[in-house]
């Protein structure tokens, strides 16, 4: 499990006073896993690949071969095949959803938590590191510094990993929400944050879930916002028998909040 492997980096210095790594990819990550209790997975890596995921990977592999072969002229102006190959616009239409999964919560011990898992490797360049593993980009928790405000915030974000990393979206959003005492309009915040990118660019796509906790006034706010057409949300409290889910299709430029009383 990646979380357990990351936790191993918090167990003090390595031999000869070496500082444990904060980010590892490819062979370095494999070796770290092997030396920290996950060798059983590495002896049979096929066990970590499901059949549907493998079939999807093969489809995307064929798609890349159709569009990226040297010497093939691709029509960038017309939405049609050239010499049997796909235009970039057709290739984008064939992409399937690879959305990020994130979570924010207040646990039974009163700890504010945040986590994020990147959306996958489909059509990604080999060696790419997604936003989930980058400090401040995928998820963040503010402290309870009352000199700014008494609000504590946890955020988890989704979107185009490259732009999320560039702006450290999760950290910036949680920090701004704390400064605004929980009155941050997430959707407006996203529009201002990504106005450096041209309209229609996938680099602008982002969504945020945020948990704001005001312990002094016994209030908890669960908020979400996105600049995309669809945003999927699920939530549950300790008094709910079952989780509730929403496929929000009117989320563009809208921030929604559910408020609960802390007991």
Tab-separated table of C-alpha atoms in Angstrom:
chain	number	residue	atom	x	y	z
A	1	UNK	CA	0.000	0.000	0.000
A	2	UNK	CA	1.441	3.413	-0.980
A	3	UNK	CA	0.373	4.963	2.328
A	4	UNK	CA	2.298	2.379	4.334
A	5	UNK	CA	5.350	2.858	2.132
A	6	UNK	CA	5.160	6.617	2.605
A	7	UNK	CA	4.839	6.085	6.345
A	8	UNK	CA	8.133	4.190	6.271
A	9	UNK	CA	9.821	7.438	5.240
A	10	UNK	CA	8.774	8.956	8.582
A	11	UNK	CA	10.723	6.460	10.683
A	12	UNK	CA	13.835	8.575	11.123
A	13	UNK	CA	17.074	8.826	9.207
A	14	UNK	CA	18.465	6.059	7.030
A	15	UNK	CA	21.904	4.524	7.517
A	16	UNK	CA	24.848	6.944	7.708
A	17	UNK	CA	22.481	9.814	8.505
A	18	UNK	CA	20.804	9.868	5.093
A	19	UNK	CA	17.480	11.730	4.882
A	20	UNK	CA	14.593	9.499	3.687
A	21	UNK	CA	13.246	10.379	0.222
A	22	UNK	CA	9.984	12.262	-0.092
A	23	UNK	CA	9.159	11.254	-3.689
A	24	UNK	CA	10.155	8.087	-5.547
A	25	UNK	CA	9.159	6.828	-8.993
A	26	UNK	CA	9.954	3.838	-11.254
A	27	UNK	CA	12.817	1.580	-10.133
A	28	UNK	CA	13.583	3.630	-7.026
A	29	UNK	CA	10.009	3.241	-5.803
A	30	UNK	CA	10.102	-0.492	-6.537
A	31	UNK	CA	13.276	-0.944	-4.524
A	32	UNK	CA	11.845	1.080	-1.617
A	33	UNK	CA	8.750	-1.138	-1.610
A	34	UNK	CA	10.867	-4.278	-1.664
A	35	UNK	CA	12.878	-3.083	1.361
A	36	UNK	CA	9.834	-1.971	3.351
A	37	UNK	CA	7.522	-4.937	3.533
A	38	UNK	CA	5.820	-5.046	0.133
A	39	UNK	CA	8.068	-7.609	-1.533
A	40	UNK	CA	5.154	-10.047	-1.799
A	41	UNK	CA	3.432	-7.767	-4.297
A	42	UNK	CA	6.593	-7.310	-6.323
A	43	UNK	CA	7.131	-11.038	-6.804
A	44	UNK	CA	3.828	-11.232	-8.667
A	45	UNK	CA	3.109	-7.745	-10.101
A	46	UNK	CA	0.432	-9.172	-12.407
A	47	UNK	CA	-1.735	-9.708	-9.338
A	48	UNK	CA	-2.124	-5.930	-9.041
A	49	UNK	CA	-3.541	-5.559	-12.574
A	50	UNK	CA	-7.214	-6.313	-13.132
A	51	UNK	CA	-8.438	-7.674	-16.438
A	52	UNK	CA	-10.640	-4.607	-17.243
A	53	UNK	CA	-7.739	-2.253	-16.477
A	54	UNK	CA	-5.389	-4.245	-18.698
A	55	UNK	CA	-7.870	-4.252	-21.584
A	56	UNK	CA	-8.333	-0.495	-21.220
A	57	UNK	CA	-4.559	-0.001	-21.222
A	58	UNK	CA	-4.250	-1.981	-24.466
A	59	UNK	CA	-6.936	0.163	-26.125
A	60	UNK	CA	-5.089	3.345	-25.214
A	61	UNK	CA	-1.801	1.824	-26.352
A	62	UNK	CA	-3.313	1.195	-29.791
A	63	UNK	CA	-4.692	4.740	-29.827
A	64	UNK	CA	-1.232	6.194	-29.231
A	65	UNK	CA	0.256	4.007	-31.943
A	66	UNK	CA	-2.362	5.280	-34.390
A	67	UNK	CA	-1.709	8.946	-33.672
A	68	UNK	CA	2.008	9.142	-32.823
A	69	UNK	CA	3.742	7.063	-35.492
A	70	UNK	CA	6.623	8.948	-37.196
A	71	UNK	CA	6.064	10.089	-40.756
A	72	UNK	CA	2.268	10.119	-40.514
A	73	UNK	CA	0.616	13.374	-41.504
A	74	UNK	CA	-2.325	14.182	-39.220
A	75	UNK	CA	-4.934	16.709	-40.217
A	76	UNK	CA	-5.167	19.152	-37.273
A	77	UNK	CA	-7.897	21.283	-38.847
A	78	UNK	CA	-10.468	18.700	-39.904
A	79	UNK	CA	-12.109	16.155	-37.661
A	80	UNK	CA	-11.392	13.154	-39.871
A	81	UNK	CA	-8.920	10.354	-40.328
A	82	UNK	CA	-5.903	10.898	-42.560
A	83	UNK	CA	-4.425	7.767	-44.150
A	84	UNK	CA	-6.341	5.642	-41.654
A	85	UNK	CA	-5.081	7.458	-38.556
A	86	UNK	CA	-6.940	9.564	-36.011
A	87	UNK	CA	-6.818	13.351	-35.808
A	88	UNK	CA	-5.970	14.837	-32.363
A	89	UNK	CA	-9.597	15.904	-31.845
A	90	UNK	CA	-10.812	12.360	-32.477
A	91	UNK	CA	-8.145	10.982	-30.168
A	92	UNK	CA	-9.321	13.255	-27.353
A	93	UNK	CA	-12.917	12.117	-27.849
A	94	UNK	CA	-11.836	8.495	-27.427
A	95	UNK	CA	-10.267	9.184	-24.044
A	96	UNK	CA	-12.148	7.569	-21.186
A	97	UNK	CA	-12.620	9.059	-17.742
A	98	UNK	CA	-9.549	8.766	-15.492
A	99	UNK	CA	-10.710	10.910	-12.617
A	100	UNK	CA	-8.929	11.457	-9.341
A	101	UNK	CA	-10.452	9.990	-6.168
A	102	UNK	CA	-10.104	12.116	-3.041
A	103	UNK	CA	-11.415	12.175	0.505
A	104	UNK	CA	-11.619	14.566	3.449
A	105	UNK	CA	-12.909	13.608	6.869
A	106	UNK	CA	-13.090	14.332	10.579
A	107	UNK	CA	-12.408	11.032	12.324
A	108	UNK	CA	-13.746	9.676	15.621
A	109	UNK	CA	-10.776	11.130	17.509
A	110	UNK	CA	-11.360	14.611	16.137
A	111	UNK	CA	-8.477	14.496	13.655
A	112	UNK	CA	-8.918	16.290	10.354
A	113	UNK	CA	-7.713	14.117	7.464
A	114	UNK	CA	-7.256	14.387	3.698
A	115	UNK	CA	-6.166	11.917	1.026
A	116	UNK	CA	-5.995	11.707	-2.763
A	117	UNK	CA	-5.345	9.013	-5.364
A	118	UNK	CA	-4.331	9.947	-8.904
A	119	UNK	CA	-6.573	9.044	-11.813
A	120	UNK	CA	-4.407	6.554	-13.682
A	121	UNK	CA	-1.799	6.238	-16.422
A	122	UNK	CA	-3.919	6.230	-19.588
A	123	UNK	CA	-2.218	8.303	-22.296
A	124	UNK	CA	0.349	9.578	-19.791
A	125	UNK	CA	4.035	9.792	-20.609
A	126	UNK	CA	6.252	7.159	-19.000
A	127	UNK	CA	7.870	8.471	-15.832
A	128	UNK	CA	5.222	11.134	-15.223
A	129	UNK	CA	4.487	11.936	-11.587
A	130	UNK	CA	0.882	12.905	-10.884
A	131	UNK	CA	-0.299	15.588	-8.481
A	132	UNK	CA	-1.323	13.085	-5.800
A	133	UNK	CA	2.309	12.578	-4.770
A	134	UNK	CA	3.308	16.256	-4.872
A	135	UNK	CA	3.408	18.241	-1.627
A	136	UNK	CA	0.534	20.744	-1.535
A	137	UNK	CA	-0.877	19.847	-4.936
A	138	UNK	CA	-3.269	16.942	-4.309
A	139	UNK	CA	-4.440	17.358	-0.710
A	140	UNK	CA	-3.768	19.611	2.252
A	141	UNK	CA	-4.722	20.334	5.864
A	142	UNK	CA	-4.310	23.703	7.576
A	143	UNK	CA	-3.408	23.890	11.247
A	144	UNK	CA	-5.528	25.498	13.952
A	145	UNK	CA	-3.572	28.756	14.078
A	146	UNK	CA	-6.156	31.017	15.736
A	147	UNK	CA	-4.147	34.151	14.857
A	148	UNK	CA	-5.503	33.789	11.296
A	149	UNK	CA	-8.917	32.276	12.050
A	150	UNK	CA	-10.265	29.461	14.187
A	151	UNK	CA	-11.278	27.503	11.090
A	152	UNK	CA	-9.386	24.318	10.211
A	153	UNK	CA	-9.557	23.124	6.601
A	154	UNK	CA	-8.894	19.888	4.720
A	155	UNK	CA	-8.903	19.851	0.911
A	156	UNK	CA	-8.566	17.242	-1.817
A	157	UNK	CA	-8.470	18.222	-5.478
A	158	UNK	CA	-9.038	16.714	-8.907
A	159	UNK	CA	-8.174	17.888	-12.390
A	160	UNK	CA	-5.216	18.151	-14.748
A	161	UNK	CA	-2.263	17.080	-12.618
A	162	UNK	CA	0.254	19.292	-14.422
A	163	UNK	CA	-1.565	22.542	-13.620
A	164	UNK	CA	-2.517	21.401	-10.096
A	165	UNK	CA	1.175	20.899	-9.361
A	166	UNK	CA	2.100	24.261	-10.846
A	167	UNK	CA	-0.256	26.230	-8.590
A	168	UNK	CA	-0.176	23.926	-5.501
A	169	UNK	CA	-3.962	23.990	-5.642
A	170	UNK	CA	-4.858	21.986	-2.524
A	171	UNK	CA	-2.613	24.028	-0.222
A	172	UNK	CA	-3.579	27.372	-1.733
A	173	UNK	CA	-7.302	26.596	-1.523
A	174	UNK	CA	-7.156	25.464	2.121
A	175	UNK	CA	-5.034	28.461	3.097
A	176	UNK	CA	-7.361	30.922	1.370
A	177	UNK	CA	-10.421	29.303	2.949
A	178	UNK	CA	-8.867	29.674	6.398
A	179	UNK	CA	-8.037	33.313	5.728
A	180	UNK	CA	-11.612	33.928	4.575
A	181	UNK	CA	-12.996	32.139	7.669
A	182	UNK	CA	-14.781	29.561	5.529
A	183	UNK	CA	-16.442	32.023	3.150
A	184	UNK	CA	-14.322	31.123	0.135
A	185	UNK	CA	-16.217	30.722	-3.146
A	186	UNK	CA	-14.401	27.684	-4.524
A	187	UNK	CA	-15.580	28.083	-8.118
A	188	UNK	CA	-14.554	31.736	-8.330
A	189	UNK	CA	-11.247	30.803	-6.727
A	190	UNK	CA	-10.656	28.188	-9.457
A	191	UNK	CA	-11.467	30.641	-12.238
A	192	UNK	CA	-8.974	33.193	-10.905
A	193	UNK	CA	-6.326	30.560	-10.237
A	194	UNK	CA	-6.383	29.148	-13.772
A	195	UNK	CA	-7.003	32.335	-15.760
A	196	UNK	CA	-3.378	32.063	-16.976
A	197	UNK	CA	-4.441	29.193	-19.254
A	198	UNK	CA	-6.456	29.785	-22.448
A	199	UNK	CA	-10.182	29.108	-22.469
A	200	UNK	CA	-10.981	25.520	-23.378
A	201	UNK	CA	-7.586	24.212	-22.325
A	202	UNK	CA	-7.629	20.960	-20.293
A	203	UNK	CA	-5.113	22.663	-17.987
A	204	UNK	CA	-8.021	24.697	-16.575
A	205	UNK	CA	-10.021	21.666	-15.411
A	206	UNK	CA	-10.202	21.292	-11.644
A	207	UNK	CA	-12.511	20.389	-8.785
A	208	UNK	CA	-12.200	20.714	-5.007
A	209	UNK	CA	-13.793	19.085	-1.986
A	210	UNK	CA	-13.212	20.840	1.319
A	211	UNK	CA	-14.043	20.214	4.964
A	212	UNK	CA	-14.051	23.243	7.240
A	213	UNK	CA	-14.162	22.701	11.015
A	214	UNK	CA	-14.972	25.433	13.523
A	215	UNK	CA	-14.604	23.669	16.865
A	216	UNK	CA	-15.326	26.731	18.991
A	217	UNK	CA	-18.762	27.225	17.423
A	218	UNK	CA	-19.422	23.508	16.883
A	219	UNK	CA	-19.775	23.792	13.117
A	220	UNK	CA	-18.613	21.612	10.221
A	221	UNK	CA	-18.982	22.625	6.558
A	222	UNK	CA	-18.529	20.225	3.655
A	223	UNK	CA	-18.102	22.212	0.432
A	224	UNK	CA	-17.338	21.413	-3.168
A	225	UNK	CA	-16.840	23.351	-6.363
A	226	UNK	CA	-15.608	22.743	-9.885
A	227	UNK	CA	-15.152	24.439	-13.243
A	228	UNK	CA	-16.111	21.238	-15.076
A	229	UNK	CA	-19.500	20.109	-16.372
A	230	UNK	CA	-19.794	17.126	-14.013
A	231	UNK	CA	-18.496	16.476	-10.497
A	232	UNK	CA	-19.221	13.329	-8.463
A	233	UNK	CA	-19.556	13.631	-4.671
A	234	UNK	CA	-20.224	11.170	-1.864
A	235	UNK	CA	-20.541	11.855	1.866
A	236	UNK	CA	-21.623	10.280	5.146
A	237	UNK	CA	-21.861	11.334	8.788
A	238	UNK	CA	-21.759	9.275	11.966
A	239	UNK	CA	-25.566	9.401	12.196
A	240	UNK	CA	-26.213	8.259	8.612
A	241	UNK	CA	-26.998	4.605	7.953
A	242	UNK	CA	-25.797	4.807	4.344
A	243	UNK	CA	-23.586	7.185	2.365
A	244	UNK	CA	-25.194	9.705	0.031
A	245	UNK	CA	-23.927	10.430	-3.460
A	246	UNK	CA	-24.477	13.191	-5.988
A	247	UNK	CA	-23.546	13.384	-9.660
A	248	UNK	CA	-23.556	17.172	-9.866
A	249	UNK	CA	-24.177	18.245	-13.462
A	250	UNK	CA	-24.820	21.907	-12.658
A	251	UNK	CA	-21.612	22.486	-10.748
A	252	UNK	CA	-19.846	24.759	-13.268
A	253	UNK	CA	-19.054	28.040	-11.510
A	254	UNK	CA	-21.150	27.011	-8.491
A	255	UNK	CA	-20.010	26.276	-4.931
A	256	UNK	CA	-22.178	24.059	-2.757
A	257	UNK	CA	-21.974	23.602	1.006
A	258	UNK	CA	-23.596	21.270	3.517
A	259	UNK	CA	-23.399	22.402	7.138
A	260	UNK	CA	-23.440	20.089	10.160
A	261	UNK	CA	-23.380	20.643	13.903
A	262	UNK	CA	-20.464	19.158	15.775
A	263	UNK	CA	-21.413	17.180	18.864
